[in-house]
Amino acid sequence: MGLLQTIGDYVLLMIQTFRRPDKGKVFRKQLFIDFQHLGFDSIGIVAFISLFVGAIIAMQMAYNIDSPLVPLYLIGYTTKQMMILEISPTIMSLILAGKVGSSIASEIGTMRVTEQIDALKVMGINPANYLILPKITAAVIYNPILVIFSIGIGLFGGWVAVSITGITSPVDFVVGLQSWPAPFDIAYAMIKTVVFAFIIASVSGYKGYTVKGGSVEVGRASTKAVVTSSILIIVFDLLLTQMLLT
Amino acid sequence: MIEVKNISKSFDGQQVLTDISTVFEKGKTNLIIGQSGSGKTVLMKCCIGLFDVDSGKVVFEGLNFSALSERKKRETRKEMGVLFQGGALFDSYTVEENVMFPLNMFTKMSFEEKLDRVNDVLKRVNLDNANRKFPAELSGGMIKRVAIARAIAMNPKYLFCDEPNSGLDPKTAELIDALISELTQEYNMTTVINTHDMNSVLQIGQNIVFINKGRLWWEGNNKEILKTDNPELNEFVFATELTRRIKR
Ligand SMILES: Nc1ncnc2c1ncn2[C@@H]1O[C@H](COP(=O)(O)OP(=O)(O)OP(=O)(O)O)[C@@H](O)[C@H]1O
Ligand SMILES: [Mg+2]
């Protein structure tokens, strides 16, 4: 199937998805379940990776900045900038694309091949709206929370690394964290995260929704969901950076 | 009443249904019979609009369903109960939640009223102790029965059952047949049942259409079917030792 056809199908599915839910109460219940599934359950992995990456970046920065002419607080500052601008929004989104994307695609794909989506349809329900809208909503609300959390944990990881290894003083590190605060950087990170969250949930929803066949195809769709959303995340990262930071 | 008018359906060049016309009557159990692979499921899915027909139309009480937009189809579908061949239960929900699902979506009943209704229909399919179980914890026959309970929970005007009693023991199968025919009369539903079970044919076959190689081969009722001289139908009807003995 051609790329244009796929994009067309995706847009049509999104039009079906973005309709008013049949019943607000049912939607809120689904949304709550998806918060739990897609958001809350990802806290552990996000915390773990952010902590380590923050520590590693601080150590790499210290390794790079060993000229006596460069002030040591730059270690804290560059760690902060890297976490906010790229590591937390983009790398965490890529990790969530793997975790959340595959789970969305396989859940919806399984419902497709076991005729559960047909069952919804013949009950008079709009299955795209019922299944995909809560997932997109959950991801778009929860991923920014996870990214803020990831920034915090990452900087803490850097501080811990600095304190343990003694490459610079923790006080200098904290001074670095506090220098040149740029609220727009946070806004840029949040805009990216929301766009990436939408990509992850909608692309994976589409891949699951359009599965044809059996369990093998469900597995394949879930792999494709991760690959496609990862590629799109990187492409949109470049586009958004070009639009917002230059 | 559902009128099927000249419908044909093919998949990538493979003709599955050819020019089928028939009428499924109200207040009657209408059976679609035929060998495995003859096109029964495809015909039923064309009727409920899960497959688009290549040509022809399906008319519900004078309403040309096939020509409706997806959004308009939804209104008619709220009056349908459908039992899929595989059950199609929502596997993340318990039995109770599955049966309650359409009630949650389309009624303003209180939880107690809904629960009463759920227990009522579950009792009718002889399942009263499985409310909290998940589909993965049920036997094949139990899945069928929960799916029937879900299909009838909303008192549909049209009931479609794809092999409601395959995989059930003879006693439960008979019970399900009796239940479906009872409900059909009680609520004056238009019921369409796919089956290749001769016992169902004889028990509840008030109007029977026989599909062979994707064509409508014969129409009649359960009295006429034993006297037919249509060779393909005879082959189908008297395929088992049991039916051959009945004939003798
Ligand atoms: N989605 C589909 N895509 C392509 N071919 C299909 C599809 N669904 C059914 N067919 C084909 O249509 C024909 C009729 O299938 P159908 O499922 O209607 O048989 P059936 O009469 O219900 O059989 P059974 O009694 O075994 O359920 C088969 O040859 C099948 O391969
Ligand atoms: Mg079938």
Coordinates of C-alpha atoms and ligand atoms in Angstrom, one line a residue:
Chain A
M1 CA 0.0 0.0 0.0
G2 CA 1.3 3.4 -1.0
L3 CA 2.5 6.0 1.6
L4 CA -0.2 8.4 0.5
Q5 CA -2.9 5.8 1.0
T6 CA -1.6 5.0 4.5
I7 CA -1.6 8.7 5.4
G8 CA -5.1 9.0 4.1
D9 CA -6.3 6.1 6.1
Y10 CA -4.6 7.4 9.2
V11 CA -6.2 10.8 8.8
L12 CA -9.7 9.2 8.3
L13 CA -9.2 7.1 11.4
M14 CA -8.2 10.2 13.4
I15 CA -11.4 12.0 12.1
Q16 CA -13.4 9.0 13.5
T17 CA -11.4 9.1 16.7
F18 CA -11.9 12.8 17.4
R19 CA -15.6 12.7 17.9
R20 CA -17.5 13.4 21.1
P21 CA -17.6 10.2 23.1
D22 CA -21.0 8.4 23.3
K23 CA -21.0 8.6 27.0
G24 CA -18.8 10.9 29.1
K25 CA -18.8 8.6 32.1
V26 CA -17.6 5.6 30.1
F27 CA -14.9 7.8 28.5
R28 CA -13.6 9.0 31.8
K29 CA -13.5 5.4 33.1
Q30 CA -11.4 4.3 30.1
L31 CA -9.2 7.4 30.5
F32 CA -8.5 6.5 34.1
I33 CA -7.6 3.0 33.1
D34 CA -5.2 4.3 30.4
F35 CA -3.6 6.7 32.8
Q36 CA -2.8 3.8 35.0
H37 CA -1.6 1.6 32.1
L38 CA 0.2 4.0 29.9
G39 CA 1.3 6.6 32.5
F40 CA 1.6 5.4 36.0
D41 CA 3.1 2.1 35.0
S42 CA 5.9 3.9 33.1
I43 CA 7.2 5.8 36.1
G44 CA 9.6 3.1 37.2
I45 CA 11.5 2.8 33.9
V46 CA 11.5 6.6 33.3
A47 CA 13.0 7.2 36.8
F48 CA 15.6 4.5 36.4
I49 CA 16.8 5.6 33.0
S50 CA 16.7 9.3 33.9
L51 CA 18.7 8.8 37.1
F52 CA 21.5 7.0 35.3
V53 CA 21.6 9.2 32.2
G54 CA 21.7 12.3 34.4
A55 CA 24.6 10.9 36.3
I56 CA 26.4 9.8 33.1
I57 CA 26.0 13.2 31.5
A58 CA 27.4 15.0 34.5
M59 CA 30.4 12.8 34.5
Q60 CA 31.0 13.2 30.8
M61 CA 30.7 17.0 31.1
A62 CA 33.2 16.9 34.0
Y63 CA 35.5 14.8 31.8
N64 CA 35.2 17.3 29.0
I65 CA 35.6 20.5 31.1
D66 CA 38.9 20.1 32.7
S67 CA 40.6 23.3 31.7
P68 CA 41.2 25.6 34.7
L69 CA 39.9 28.5 32.6
V70 CA 36.3 27.1 32.4
P71 CA 34.2 27.6 35.5
L72 CA 33.1 24.4 37.1
Y73 CA 29.6 25.3 37.5
L74 CA 29.2 24.8 33.7
I75 CA 29.0 21.1 34.5
G76 CA 25.7 21.6 36.3
Y77 CA 24.5 24.0 33.6
T78 CA 25.2 21.8 30.6
T79 CA 23.7 18.8 32.3
K80 CA 20.6 20.8 33.0
Q81 CA 20.4 22.0 29.4
M82 CA 20.9 18.6 27.9
M83 CA 18.3 17.0 30.1
I84 CA 15.7 19.7 29.4
L85 CA 16.3 20.2 25.7
E86 CA 16.9 16.7 24.4
I87 CA 17.3 13.8 26.8
S88 CA 14.1 14.0 28.7
P89 CA 11.6 15.0 26.0
T90 CA 13.1 13.0 23.1
I91 CA 14.9 10.0 24.7
M92 CA 12.1 9.4 27.2
S93 CA 9.5 9.7 24.3
L94 CA 11.5 7.1 22.4
I95 CA 11.5 4.8 25.4
L96 CA 7.8 5.4 25.8
A97 CA 7.3 4.7 22.1
G98 CA 8.7 1.2 22.8
K99 CA 6.8 0.6 26.0
V100 CA 3.5 2.4 25.4
G101 CA 3.3 2.1 21.6
S102 CA 3.7 -1.6 21.5
S103 CA 1.2 -2.1 24.3
I104 CA -1.4 0.1 22.5
A105 CA -0.8 -1.6 19.1
S106 CA -1.0 -5.1 20.5
E107 CA -4.0 -4.4 22.7
I108 CA -6.1 -2.9 19.9
G109 CA -4.7 -5.4 17.3
T110 CA -5.8 -8.3 19.4
M111 CA -9.2 -6.8 19.8
R112 CA -9.3 -6.5 16.0
V113 CA -8.4 -10.1 15.2
T114 CA -10.7 -11.6 17.9
E115 CA -13.6 -9.6 16.4
Q116 CA -14.0 -7.5 19.6
I117 CA -13.8 -4.3 17.5
D118 CA -16.5 -5.7 15.2
A119 CA -18.5 -6.5 18.3
L120 CA -18.2 -2.9 19.4
K121 CA -19.2 -1.7 16.0
V122 CA -22.4 -3.8 15.7
M123 CA -23.5 -2.6 19.1
G124 CA -23.6 0.8 17.5
I125 CA -20.4 2.1 19.1
N126 CA -17.7 4.1 17.2
P127 CA -14.8 1.8 18.1
A128 CA -12.0 4.2 17.1
N129 CA -13.5 6.9 19.4
Y130 CA -14.1 4.4 22.2
L131 CA -10.6 2.8 22.0
I132 CA -8.2 5.3 20.7
L133 CA -9.3 8.7 22.0
P134 CA -8.8 7.8 25.7
K135 CA -5.3 6.5 24.9
I136 CA -4.3 9.6 23.0
T137 CA -5.7 11.8 25.7
A138 CA -3.9 9.8 28.4
A139 CA -0.6 10.0 26.6
V140 CA -0.8 13.7 25.8
I141 CA -1.6 14.5 29.5
Y142 CA 0.7 12.0 31.2
N143 CA 3.8 12.2 29.1
P144 CA 4.6 15.8 30.0
I145 CA 4.3 14.9 33.6
L146 CA 6.7 12.0 33.0
V147 CA 9.1 14.3 31.2
I148 CA 9.1 16.9 34.0
F149 CA 9.7 14.1 36.4
S150 CA 12.5 12.7 34.2
I151 CA 14.2 16.2 34.2
G152 CA 14.1 16.3 38.0
I153 CA 15.4 12.8 38.5
G154 CA 18.1 13.3 35.9
L155 CA 19.5 16.4 37.6
F156 CA 19.3 14.6 40.9
G157 CA 21.3 11.7 39.3
G158 CA 23.9 14.3 38.1
W159 CA 24.1 15.7 41.6
V160 CA 24.6 12.3 43.1
A161 CA 27.3 11.4 40.6
V162 CA 29.1 14.6 41.3
S163 CA 28.8 14.1 45.1
I164 CA 30.1 10.6 45.0
T165 CA 32.9 10.9 42.6
G166 CA 34.0 14.4 43.7
I167 CA 34.8 15.5 40.2
T168 CA 33.5 18.9 41.2
S169 CA 31.8 20.2 44.3
P170 CA 28.0 19.6 44.6
V171 CA 27.7 23.3 45.5
D172 CA 29.2 24.3 42.1
F173 CA 26.9 21.8 40.4
V174 CA 23.8 23.4 42.1
V175 CA 25.0 26.8 41.1
G176 CA 25.2 25.6 37.6
L177 CA 21.7 24.3 37.7
Q178 CA 20.5 27.7 38.8
S179 CA 22.3 29.7 36.3
W180 CA 20.6 31.3 33.2
P181 CA 17.2 30.0 33.9
A182 CA 15.2 29.8 30.6
P183 CA 11.5 29.2 30.9
F184 CA 11.2 29.0 27.2
D185 CA 13.4 25.9 27.2
I186 CA 10.9 24.1 29.4
A187 CA 8.1 25.3 27.1
Y188 CA 10.0 23.9 24.1
A189 CA 10.5 20.6 25.8
M190 CA 6.8 20.4 26.7
I191 CA 5.7 21.2 23.1
K192 CA 7.9 18.5 21.8
T193 CA 6.6 16.0 24.4
V194 CA 3.0 16.6 23.6
V195 CA 3.6 16.2 19.9
F196 CA 5.6 13.0 20.5
A197 CA 2.9 11.7 22.8
F198 CA 0.3 12.3 20.1
I199 CA 2.5 10.5 17.5
I200 CA 3.0 7.5 19.8
A201 CA -0.6 7.0 20.8
S202 CA -2.2 7.7 17.4
V203 CA 0.3 5.9 15.2
S204 CA 0.2 2.8 17.5
G205 CA -3.6 3.0 17.6
Y206 CA -3.7 3.1 13.8
K207 CA -1.3 0.2 13.5
G208 CA -3.4 -1.9 15.9
Y209 CA -6.7 -0.9 14.5
T210 CA -5.8 -1.9 10.9
V211 CA -4.3 -5.3 11.7
K212 CA -5.6 -8.0 9.4
G213 CA -5.0 -11.7 10.1
G214 CA -3.9 -13.4 13.3
S215 CA -1.5 -13.3 16.2
V216 CA 1.6 -13.1 14.0
E217 CA 0.2 -9.9 12.4
V218 CA -0.5 -8.5 15.8
G219 CA 3.1 -8.9 16.7
R220 CA 4.2 -7.4 13.5
A221 CA 1.9 -4.4 13.9
S222 CA 3.3 -3.8 17.3
T223 CA 6.8 -3.8 16.0
K224 CA 5.8 -1.5 13.2
A225 CA 4.1 0.8 15.6
V226 CA 7.4 1.3 17.6
V227 CA 9.6 1.7 14.5
T228 CA 7.2 4.2 12.8
S229 CA 6.6 6.3 15.9
S230 CA 10.3 6.4 16.7
I231 CA 11.2 7.6 13.2
L232 CA 8.4 10.2 13.3
I233 CA 9.6 11.4 16.7
I234 CA 13.1 12.0 15.4
V235 CA 11.9 13.7 12.3
F236 CA 9.5 15.9 14.2
D237 CA 12.3 16.6 16.7
L238 CA 14.3 18.2 13.9
L239 CA 11.3 20.1 12.5
L240 CA 10.2 21.5 15.9
T241 CA 13.8 22.4 16.8
Q242 CA 14.1 24.3 13.5
M243 CA 10.8 26.0 14.1
L244 CA 11.2 26.9 17.8
L245 CA 14.9 27.3 18.5
T246 CA 16.3 29.0 15.4
Chain B
M1 CA -38.4 -8.2 8.7
I2 CA -35.1 -8.1 6.9
E3 CA -35.0 -8.3 3.1
V4 CA -31.8 -9.5 1.4
K5 CA -31.9 -8.3 -2.2
N6 CA -29.5 -9.7 -4.8
I7 CA -26.4 -9.5 -2.8
S8 CA -23.0 -10.6 -4.1
K9 CA -19.7 -10.5 -2.4
S10 CA -16.2 -11.4 -3.4
F11 CA -12.8 -11.2 -1.8
D12 CA -9.9 -10.3 -4.1
G13 CA -11.6 -12.0 -7.1
Q14 CA -12.8 -15.0 -5.1
Q15 CA -16.6 -15.0 -5.5
V16 CA -18.1 -16.0 -2.1
L17 CA -21.8 -15.0 -2.4
T18 CA -23.6 -14.8 -5.7
D19 CA -26.9 -13.0 -6.1
I20 CA -28.6 -14.0 -2.9
S21 CA -32.2 -12.9 -2.2
T22 CA -34.3 -13.9 0.7
V23 CA -36.5 -12.6 3.4
F24 CA -36.0 -13.1 7.2
E25 CA -39.3 -12.9 8.8
K26 CA -40.2 -11.2 12.0
G27 CA -41.1 -13.3 15.0
K28 CA -39.6 -16.3 13.4
T29 CA -36.3 -18.1 13.8
N30 CA -34.7 -17.9 10.3
L31 CA -31.9 -20.4 9.7
I32 CA -29.0 -20.1 7.3
I33 CA -27.6 -23.6 6.7
G34 CA -24.8 -24.9 4.6
Q35 CA -21.5 -26.7 4.6
S36 CA -18.5 -25.2 6.3
G37 CA -17.0 -22.6 4.0
S38 CA -20.3 -22.1 2.0
G39 CA -20.5 -18.4 3.0
K40 CA -22.9 -18.3 6.0
T41 CA -20.7 -16.1 8.1
V42 CA -20.0 -13.8 5.1
L43 CA -23.8 -13.5 4.4
M44 CA -24.5 -12.6 8.1
K45 CA -21.7 -10.0 8.1
C46 CA -23.0 -8.5 4.9
C47 CA -26.4 -8.2 6.7
I48 CA -25.0 -6.3 9.7
G49 CA -22.8 -4.2 7.5
L50 CA -19.4 -5.5 8.6
F51 CA -18.7 -6.3 5.0
D52 CA -19.7 -4.0 2.2
V53 CA -21.6 -5.9 -0.5
D54 CA -20.3 -5.7 -4.1
S55 CA -23.9 -5.3 -5.3
G56 CA -27.4 -5.7 -3.9
K57 CA -28.8 -4.4 -0.6
V58 CA -30.1 -5.3 2.8
V59 CA -33.3 -3.7 3.9
F60 CA -34.4 -3.5 7.6
E61 CA -38.1 -2.8 7.9
G62 CA -38.1 -0.8 4.7
L63 CA -34.9 1.0 5.5
N64 CA -32.1 0.5 3.0
F65 CA -29.4 -0.3 5.5
S66 CA -26.6 -0.9 2.9
A67 CA -26.9 2.7 1.6
L68 CA -26.6 4.4 5.0
S69 CA -23.6 6.3 6.2
E70 CA -21.5 4.7 8.9
R71 CA -23.0 7.1 11.4
K72 CA -26.6 6.3 10.4
K73 CA -25.9 2.6 10.5
R74 CA -25.1 3.0 14.1
E75 CA -28.7 3.8 14.9
T76 CA -30.0 0.6 13.4
R77 CA -27.2 -1.3 15.0
K78 CA -28.4 -0.3 18.5
E79 CA -31.4 -2.5 17.8
M80 CA -29.3 -5.5 16.8
G81 CA -27.9 -8.2 19.0
V82 CA -25.0 -10.2 17.4
L83 CA -23.4 -13.4 18.5
F84 CA -20.1 -13.9 16.7
Q85 CA -18.9 -17.4 15.8
G86 CA -15.9 -16.9 18.2
G87 CA -17.9 -15.1 20.9
A88 CA -15.9 -11.9 20.7
L89 CA -16.1 -11.2 24.4
F90 CA -14.1 -8.2 25.7
D91 CA -11.2 -10.0 27.3
S92 CA -10.3 -7.3 29.7
Y93 CA -13.8 -7.3 31.2
T94 CA -15.5 -9.9 33.5
V95 CA -18.5 -11.8 32.4
E96 CA -20.7 -9.3 34.3
E97 CA -19.0 -6.3 32.7
N98 CA -19.3 -7.8 29.3
V99 CA -23.0 -8.3 29.6
M100 CA -23.5 -4.9 31.2
F101 CA -21.4 -3.2 28.6
P102 CA -24.3 -2.3 26.1
L103 CA -26.4 -1.2 29.1
N104 CA -23.7 1.1 30.3
M105 CA -23.3 2.6 26.8
F106 CA -26.9 3.1 25.9
T107 CA -29.2 3.2 28.9
K108 CA -29.6 5.5 31.9
M109 CA -30.4 2.6 34.2
S110 CA -29.0 2.7 37.8
F111 CA -26.3 0.2 38.6
E112 CA -28.8 -2.0 40.5
E113 CA -31.2 -2.1 37.6
K114 CA -28.4 -3.0 35.3
L115 CA -27.1 -5.7 37.6
D116 CA -30.6 -7.2 37.8
R117 CA -30.9 -7.2 34.1
V118 CA -27.4 -8.9 33.8
N119 CA -28.3 -11.5 36.3
D120 CA -31.6 -12.1 34.6
V121 CA -30.1 -12.8 31.2
L122 CA -27.2 -14.8 32.6
K123 CA -29.7 -17.0 34.4
R124 CA -31.6 -17.5 31.1
V125 CA -28.4 -18.9 29.5
N126 CA -27.9 -21.1 32.6
L127 CA -24.8 -19.2 33.9
D128 CA -25.4 -17.9 37.4
N129 CA -22.1 -18.4 39.1
A130 CA -19.6 -16.9 36.7
N131 CA -20.2 -13.1 37.1
R132 CA -16.6 -12.4 38.3
K133 CA -14.8 -14.6 35.8
F134 CA -12.8 -13.3 32.9
P135 CA -13.3 -14.8 29.4
A136 CA -9.9 -16.5 29.5
E137 CA -11.2 -18.5 32.5
L138 CA -14.3 -19.8 30.7
S139 CA -14.9 -22.9 28.7
G140 CA -15.8 -22.6 25.0
G141 CA -19.5 -23.3 25.7
M142 CA -19.6 -20.8 28.5
I143 CA -18.1 -18.1 26.2
K144 CA -20.9 -18.8 23.7
R145 CA -23.5 -18.5 26.4
V146 CA -22.1 -15.2 27.8
A147 CA -22.0 -13.9 24.3
I148 CA -25.6 -14.8 23.8
A149 CA -26.5 -13.1 27.1
R150 CA -24.7 -9.9 25.9
A151 CA -26.5 -10.0 22.6
I152 CA -29.9 -10.2 24.2
A153 CA -29.2 -7.8 27.1
M154 CA -30.7 -4.8 25.3
N155 CA -33.8 -6.7 24.0
P156 CA -32.8 -6.3 20.4
K157 CA -35.3 -6.1 17.5
Y158 CA -32.9 -8.1 15.4
L159 CA -30.9 -11.0 16.6
F160 CA -28.0 -12.6 14.6
C161 CA -26.4 -15.7 15.9
D162 CA -23.4 -17.3 14.1
E163 CA -23.4 -20.9 15.2
P164 CA -24.9 -20.4 18.7
N165 CA -24.6 -24.0 19.7
S166 CA -21.4 -25.3 18.0
G167 CA -19.1 -26.6 20.7
L168 CA -21.9 -27.2 23.2
D169 CA -23.1 -30.5 24.6
P170 CA -26.4 -31.7 23.1
K171 CA -28.4 -30.7 26.2
T172 CA -27.0 -27.2 26.4
A173 CA -27.3 -26.8 22.7
E174 CA -31.0 -27.7 22.9
L175 CA -31.4 -25.3 25.7
I176 CA -29.8 -22.5 23.8
D177 CA -32.0 -23.3 20.7
A178 CA -35.1 -23.3 22.9
L179 CA -34.0 -20.0 24.5
I180 CA -33.5 -18.3 21.2
S181 CA -36.8 -19.4 19.8
E182 CA -38.6 -18.4 23.0
L183 CA -37.1 -14.9 23.0
T184 CA -37.9 -14.6 19.3
Q185 CA -41.5 -15.2 20.0
E186 CA -41.6 -13.3 23.3
Y187 CA -40.2 -10.1 21.9
N188 CA -41.3 -10.6 18.3
M189 CA -37.7 -10.4 17.1
T190 CA -36.3 -11.1 13.7
T191 CA -33.8 -13.8 14.4
V192 CA -31.2 -15.1 12.0
I193 CA -29.1 -18.1 12.9
N194 CA -26.2 -19.7 11.1
T195 CA -25.9 -23.3 11.8
H196 CA -25.0 -26.7 10.4
D197 CA -26.5 -28.6 13.3
M198 CA -29.4 -30.7 12.0
N199 CA -30.9 -30.9 15.5
S200 CA -31.4 -27.1 15.5
V201 CA -32.7 -27.3 12.0
L202 CA -35.4 -29.7 13.0
Q203 CA -36.2 -28.1 16.3
I204 CA -36.3 -24.4 15.4
G205 CA -36.2 -24.2 11.6
Q206 CA -39.2 -22.1 11.0
N207 CA -37.7 -20.6 7.9
I208 CA -34.6 -22.2 6.4
V209 CA -32.3 -21.0 3.6
F210 CA -29.7 -23.4 2.3
I211 CA -26.6 -21.9 0.9
N212 CA -24.4 -24.0 -1.3
K213 CA -21.2 -22.7 -3.0
G214 CA -22.3 -19.1 -2.3
R215 CA -25.7 -19.5 -3.9
L216 CA -29.1 -19.8 -2.4
W217 CA -30.0 -23.3 -3.2
W218 CA -33.2 -24.0 -1.4
E219 CA -35.7 -22.3 1.0
G220 CA -38.4 -23.9 3.2
N221 CA -39.1 -25.0 6.7
N222 CA -38.2 -27.9 9.0
K223 CA -41.1 -30.1 7.7
E224 CA -40.4 -29.6 4.1
I225 CA -36.6 -30.1 4.5
L226 CA -37.0 -33.9 5.2
K227 CA -39.1 -34.4 2.1
T228 CA -37.0 -32.4 -0.3
D229 CA -35.7 -34.0 -3.5
N230 CA -32.9 -31.4 -4.0
P231 CA -29.8 -33.6 -4.2
E232 CA -27.3 -31.2 -2.6
L233 CA -29.7 -30.5 0.3
N234 CA -30.3 -34.2 0.8
E235 CA -26.7 -34.8 0.9
F236 CA -26.4 -32.1 3.6
V237 CA -29.4 -33.2 5.6
F238 CA -28.8 -36.8 5.5
A239 CA -25.0 -36.7 6.1
T240 CA -25.2 -38.2 9.5
E241 CA -26.3 -41.7 10.7
L242 CA -28.8 -40.1 13.0
T243 CA -30.7 -38.3 10.3
R244 CA -30.6 -41.3 8.0
R245 CA -32.2 -43.3 10.7
I246 CA -34.9 -40.7 11.1
K247 CA -35.7 -41.0 7.4
R248 CA -36.0 -44.7 7.5
Ligands
LIG1 N1 -12.3 -11.7 5.4 C1 -12.2 -12.6 4.4 N2 -11.3 -12.4 3.4 C2 -11.2 -13.3 2.4 N3 -12.0 -14.4 2.3 C3 -12.9 -14.6 3.2 C4 -13.1 -13.7 4.3 N4 -14.0 -14.2 5.1 C5 -14.5 -15.4 4.5 N5 -13.8 -15.6 3.4 C6 -14.0 -16.8 2.5 O1 -15.4 -16.9 2.2 C7 -15.8 -18.2 2.2 C8 -17.0 -18.5 3.1 O2 -16.6 -18.3 4.4 P1 -17.6 -18.3 5.6 O3 -16.8 -17.9 6.8 O4 -18.7 -17.5 5.3 O5 -18.0 -19.8 5.8 P2 -19.1 -20.5 6.7 O6 -20.2 -20.9 5.9 O7 -19.4 -19.5 7.8 O8 -18.3 -21.7 7.3 P3 -18.3 -22.3 8.8 O9 -19.5 -23.2 8.9 O10 -17.0 -23.1 8.8 O11 -18.3 -21.2 9.7 C9 -14.5 -19.1 2.5 O12 -14.0 -19.6 1.3 C10 -13.6 -18.1 3.1 O13 -12.3 -18.4 2.7
MG2 MG -19.1 -19.4 9.8

